[in-house]
Short mmCIF file of C-alpha atoms and ligand atoms in Angstrom, two decimals:
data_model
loop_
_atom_site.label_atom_id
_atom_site.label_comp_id
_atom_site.label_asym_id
_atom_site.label_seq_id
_atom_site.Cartn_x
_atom_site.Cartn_y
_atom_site.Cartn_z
CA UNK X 1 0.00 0.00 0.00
CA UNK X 2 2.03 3.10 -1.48
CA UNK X 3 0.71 6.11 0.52
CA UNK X 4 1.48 9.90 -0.37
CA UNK X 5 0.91 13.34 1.29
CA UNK X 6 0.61 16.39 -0.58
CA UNK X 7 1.42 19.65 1.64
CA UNK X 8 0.04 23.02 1.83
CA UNK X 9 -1.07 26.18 3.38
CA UNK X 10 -4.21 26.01 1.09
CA UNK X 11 -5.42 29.22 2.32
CA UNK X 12 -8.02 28.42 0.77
CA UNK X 13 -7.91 25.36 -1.29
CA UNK X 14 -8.35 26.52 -5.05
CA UNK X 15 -9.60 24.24 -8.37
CA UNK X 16 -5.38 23.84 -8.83
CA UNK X 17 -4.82 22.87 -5.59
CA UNK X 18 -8.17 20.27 -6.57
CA UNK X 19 -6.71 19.28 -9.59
CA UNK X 20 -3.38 18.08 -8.28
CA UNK X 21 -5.18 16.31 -5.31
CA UNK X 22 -7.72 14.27 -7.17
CA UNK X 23 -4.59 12.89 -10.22
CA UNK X 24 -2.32 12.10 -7.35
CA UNK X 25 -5.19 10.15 -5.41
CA UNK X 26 -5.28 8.24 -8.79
CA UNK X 27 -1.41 7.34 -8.23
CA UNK X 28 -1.42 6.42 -5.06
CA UNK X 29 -3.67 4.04 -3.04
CA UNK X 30 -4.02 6.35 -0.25
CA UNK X 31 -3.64 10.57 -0.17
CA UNK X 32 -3.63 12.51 2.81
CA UNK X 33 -4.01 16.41 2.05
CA UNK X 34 -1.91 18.04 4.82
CA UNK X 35 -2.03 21.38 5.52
CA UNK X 36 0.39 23.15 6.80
CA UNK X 37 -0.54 24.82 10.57
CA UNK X 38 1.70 27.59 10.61
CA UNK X 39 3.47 28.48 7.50
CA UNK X 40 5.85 31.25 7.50
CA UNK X 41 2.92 33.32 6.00
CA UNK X 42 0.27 35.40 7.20
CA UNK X 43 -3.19 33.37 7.00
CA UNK X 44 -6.45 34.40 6.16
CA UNK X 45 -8.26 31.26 7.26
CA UNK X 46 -7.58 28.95 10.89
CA UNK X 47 -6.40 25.54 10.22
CA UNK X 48 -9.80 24.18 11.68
CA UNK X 49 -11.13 26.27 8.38
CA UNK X 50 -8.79 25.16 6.01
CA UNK X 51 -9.10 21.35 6.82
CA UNK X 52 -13.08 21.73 6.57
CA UNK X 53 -12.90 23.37 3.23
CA UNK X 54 -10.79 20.81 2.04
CA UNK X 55 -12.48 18.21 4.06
CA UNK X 56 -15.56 19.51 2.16
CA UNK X 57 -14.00 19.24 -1.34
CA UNK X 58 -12.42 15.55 -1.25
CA UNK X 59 -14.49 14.33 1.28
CA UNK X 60 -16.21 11.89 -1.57
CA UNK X 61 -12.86 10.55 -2.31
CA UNK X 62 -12.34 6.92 -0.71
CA UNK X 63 -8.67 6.82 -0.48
CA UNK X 64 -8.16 10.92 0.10
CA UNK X 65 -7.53 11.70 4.10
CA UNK X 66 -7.47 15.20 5.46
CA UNK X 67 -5.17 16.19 8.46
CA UNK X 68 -3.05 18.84 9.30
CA UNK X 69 0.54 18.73 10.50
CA UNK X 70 3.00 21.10 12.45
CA UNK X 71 6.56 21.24 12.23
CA UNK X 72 8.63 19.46 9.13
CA UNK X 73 6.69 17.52 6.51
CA UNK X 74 8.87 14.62 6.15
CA UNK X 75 8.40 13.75 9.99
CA UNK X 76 4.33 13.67 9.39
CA UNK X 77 4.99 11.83 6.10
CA UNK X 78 7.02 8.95 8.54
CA UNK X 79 4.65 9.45 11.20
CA UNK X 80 1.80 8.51 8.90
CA UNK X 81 4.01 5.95 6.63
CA UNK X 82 3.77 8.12 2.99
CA UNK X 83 6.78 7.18 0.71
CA UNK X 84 5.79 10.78 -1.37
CA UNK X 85 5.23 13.88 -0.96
CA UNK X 86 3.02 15.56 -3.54
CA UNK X 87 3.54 18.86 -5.08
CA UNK X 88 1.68 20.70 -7.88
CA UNK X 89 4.03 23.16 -10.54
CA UNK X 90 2.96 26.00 -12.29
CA UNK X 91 5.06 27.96 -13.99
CA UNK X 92 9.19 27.90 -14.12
CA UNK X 93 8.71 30.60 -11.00
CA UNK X 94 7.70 27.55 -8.80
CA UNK X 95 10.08 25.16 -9.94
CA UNK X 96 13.26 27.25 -8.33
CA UNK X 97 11.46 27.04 -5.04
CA UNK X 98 10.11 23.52 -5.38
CA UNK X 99 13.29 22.26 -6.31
CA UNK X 100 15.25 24.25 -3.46
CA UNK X 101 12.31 22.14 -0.77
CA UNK X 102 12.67 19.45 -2.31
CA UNK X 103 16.78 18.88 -1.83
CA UNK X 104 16.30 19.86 1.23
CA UNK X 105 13.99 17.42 2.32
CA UNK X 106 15.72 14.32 0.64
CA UNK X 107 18.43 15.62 2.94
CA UNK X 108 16.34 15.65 6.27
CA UNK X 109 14.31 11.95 5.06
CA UNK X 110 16.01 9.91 1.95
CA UNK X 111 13.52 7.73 1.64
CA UNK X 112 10.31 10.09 1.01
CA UNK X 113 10.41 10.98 -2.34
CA UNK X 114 8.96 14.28 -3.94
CA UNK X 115 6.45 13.72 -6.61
CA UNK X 116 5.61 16.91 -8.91
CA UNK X 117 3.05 17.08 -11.06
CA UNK X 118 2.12 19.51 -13.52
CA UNK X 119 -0.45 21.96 -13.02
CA UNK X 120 -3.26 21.44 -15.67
CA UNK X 121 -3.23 24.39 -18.12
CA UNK X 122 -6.60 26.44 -16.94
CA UNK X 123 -5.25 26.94 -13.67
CA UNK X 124 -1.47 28.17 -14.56
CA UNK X 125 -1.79 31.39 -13.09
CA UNK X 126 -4.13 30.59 -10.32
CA UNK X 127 -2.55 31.08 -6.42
CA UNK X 128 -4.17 31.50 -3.51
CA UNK X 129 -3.15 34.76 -2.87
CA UNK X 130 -4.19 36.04 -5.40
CA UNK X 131 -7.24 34.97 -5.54
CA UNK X 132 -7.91 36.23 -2.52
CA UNK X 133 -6.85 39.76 -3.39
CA UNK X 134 -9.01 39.39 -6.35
CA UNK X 135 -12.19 38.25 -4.02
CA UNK X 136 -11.42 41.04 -1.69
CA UNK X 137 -11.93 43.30 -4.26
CA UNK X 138 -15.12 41.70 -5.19
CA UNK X 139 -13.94 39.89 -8.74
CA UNK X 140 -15.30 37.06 -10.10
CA UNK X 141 -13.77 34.01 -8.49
CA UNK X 142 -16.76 31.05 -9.06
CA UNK X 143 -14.93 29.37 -12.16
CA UNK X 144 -11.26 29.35 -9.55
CA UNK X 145 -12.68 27.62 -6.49
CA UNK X 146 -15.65 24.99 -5.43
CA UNK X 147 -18.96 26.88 -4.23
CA UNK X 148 -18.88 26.44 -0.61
CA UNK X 149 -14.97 28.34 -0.76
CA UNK X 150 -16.66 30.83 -2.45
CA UNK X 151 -19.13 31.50 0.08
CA UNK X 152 -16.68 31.36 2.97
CA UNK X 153 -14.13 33.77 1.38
CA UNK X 154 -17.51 36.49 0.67
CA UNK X 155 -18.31 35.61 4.24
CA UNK X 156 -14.54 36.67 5.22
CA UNK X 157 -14.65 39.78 3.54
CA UNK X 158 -18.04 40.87 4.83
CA UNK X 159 -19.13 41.62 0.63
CA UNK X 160 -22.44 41.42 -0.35
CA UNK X 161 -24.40 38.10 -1.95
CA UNK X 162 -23.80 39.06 -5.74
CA UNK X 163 -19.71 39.20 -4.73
CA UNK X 164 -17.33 36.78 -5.78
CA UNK X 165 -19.75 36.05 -8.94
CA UNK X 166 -19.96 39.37 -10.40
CA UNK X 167 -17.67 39.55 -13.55
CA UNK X 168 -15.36 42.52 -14.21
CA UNK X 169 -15.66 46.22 -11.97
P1 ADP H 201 2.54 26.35 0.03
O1 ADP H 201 2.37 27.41 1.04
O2 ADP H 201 3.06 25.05 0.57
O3 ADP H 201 3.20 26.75 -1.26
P2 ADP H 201 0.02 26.33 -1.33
O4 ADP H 201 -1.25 26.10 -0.63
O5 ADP H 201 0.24 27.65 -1.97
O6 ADP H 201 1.06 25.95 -0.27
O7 ADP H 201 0.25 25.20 -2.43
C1 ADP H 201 0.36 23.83 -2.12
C2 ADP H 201 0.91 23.09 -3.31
O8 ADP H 201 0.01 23.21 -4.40
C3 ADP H 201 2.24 23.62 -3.82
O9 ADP H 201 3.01 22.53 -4.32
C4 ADP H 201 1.86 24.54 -4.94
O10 ADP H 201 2.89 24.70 -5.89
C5 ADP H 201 0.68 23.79 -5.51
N1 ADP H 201 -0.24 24.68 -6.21
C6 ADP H 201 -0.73 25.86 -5.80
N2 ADP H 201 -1.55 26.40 -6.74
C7 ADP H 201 -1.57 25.52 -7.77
C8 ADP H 201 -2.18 25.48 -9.06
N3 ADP H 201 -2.94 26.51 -9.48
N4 ADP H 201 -1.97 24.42 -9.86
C9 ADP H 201 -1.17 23.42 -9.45
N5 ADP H 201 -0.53 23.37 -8.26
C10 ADP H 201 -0.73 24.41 -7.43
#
């Protein structure tokens, strides 16, 4: 039984972020999404927020797991037995950065390997921050993120119903 984790802040969890979970579920025989407590980042959503809203996105998925882990990745991929860790690449801007993460934790754990996979081509240029500056200033998000995410970021920013939906100014 080859198990994989694939880390993140996912503040929130996007369609990309979707896309990458649901291929490498198809890889592996189990996936746990793991975000990341307390990234070196300031948050917009709790961990208890970010776990539902994935928990609500993959929760129909019979070999995807949610959890959440503090501290080094490659310790909660041995404390949960994942040989992988999962990450999603956009453009050549990530792969620096992935790359950098990923020496670094082949360093700290040999045996967990990294697993990248490419992001699909609608959602290139789609981050979470972003997105979130974008629903802040009441953009159309609906066609980025699942519906419930949607709701929760309007209900973040205090905008009105027709936010998040409304295309253009
Ligand atoms: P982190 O803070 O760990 O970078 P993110 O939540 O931003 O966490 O992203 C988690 C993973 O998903 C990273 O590997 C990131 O490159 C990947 N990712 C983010 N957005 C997309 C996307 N639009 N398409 C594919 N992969 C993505």
């Amino acid at each position: 039984m080859t198990k994989a984790v694939y880390p993140g802040s996912f503040d929130p969890v996007t369609n990309g972020h979707l896309d990458i979970a649901v291929r490498a579920a198809s890889l592996f025989d189990e996936l746990i999404v793991a975000v990341y407590d307390a990234p070196p980042k300031h948050l917009l959503f709790t961990t208890d927020q970010r776990v539902e809203l994935m928990r609500q996105a993959l929760g129909h998925l019979p070999n995807v797991k949610i959890g959440f882990f503090t501290g080094l990745i490659v310790d909660y991929a041995h404390k949960v037995g994942a040989r992988a860790i999962v990450r999603g690449l956009r453009m050549s801007s990530d792969f620096e950065h992935e790359f950098e993460m990923a020496l670094m934790n082949k360093n700290l754990a040999p045996d967990v390997e990294v697993v990248c996979l490419m992001t699909a081509v609608d959602f290139q240029f789609l981050s979470s921050s972003l997105l979130k500056e974008v629903a802040q200033l009441g953009g159309s998000i609906s066609n980025l993120v699942p519906k419930h995410v949607a709701a929760a970021l309007k209900k973040k920013y205090s905008l009105p119903e027709e936010s998040v939906s409304r295309k253009g100014g």
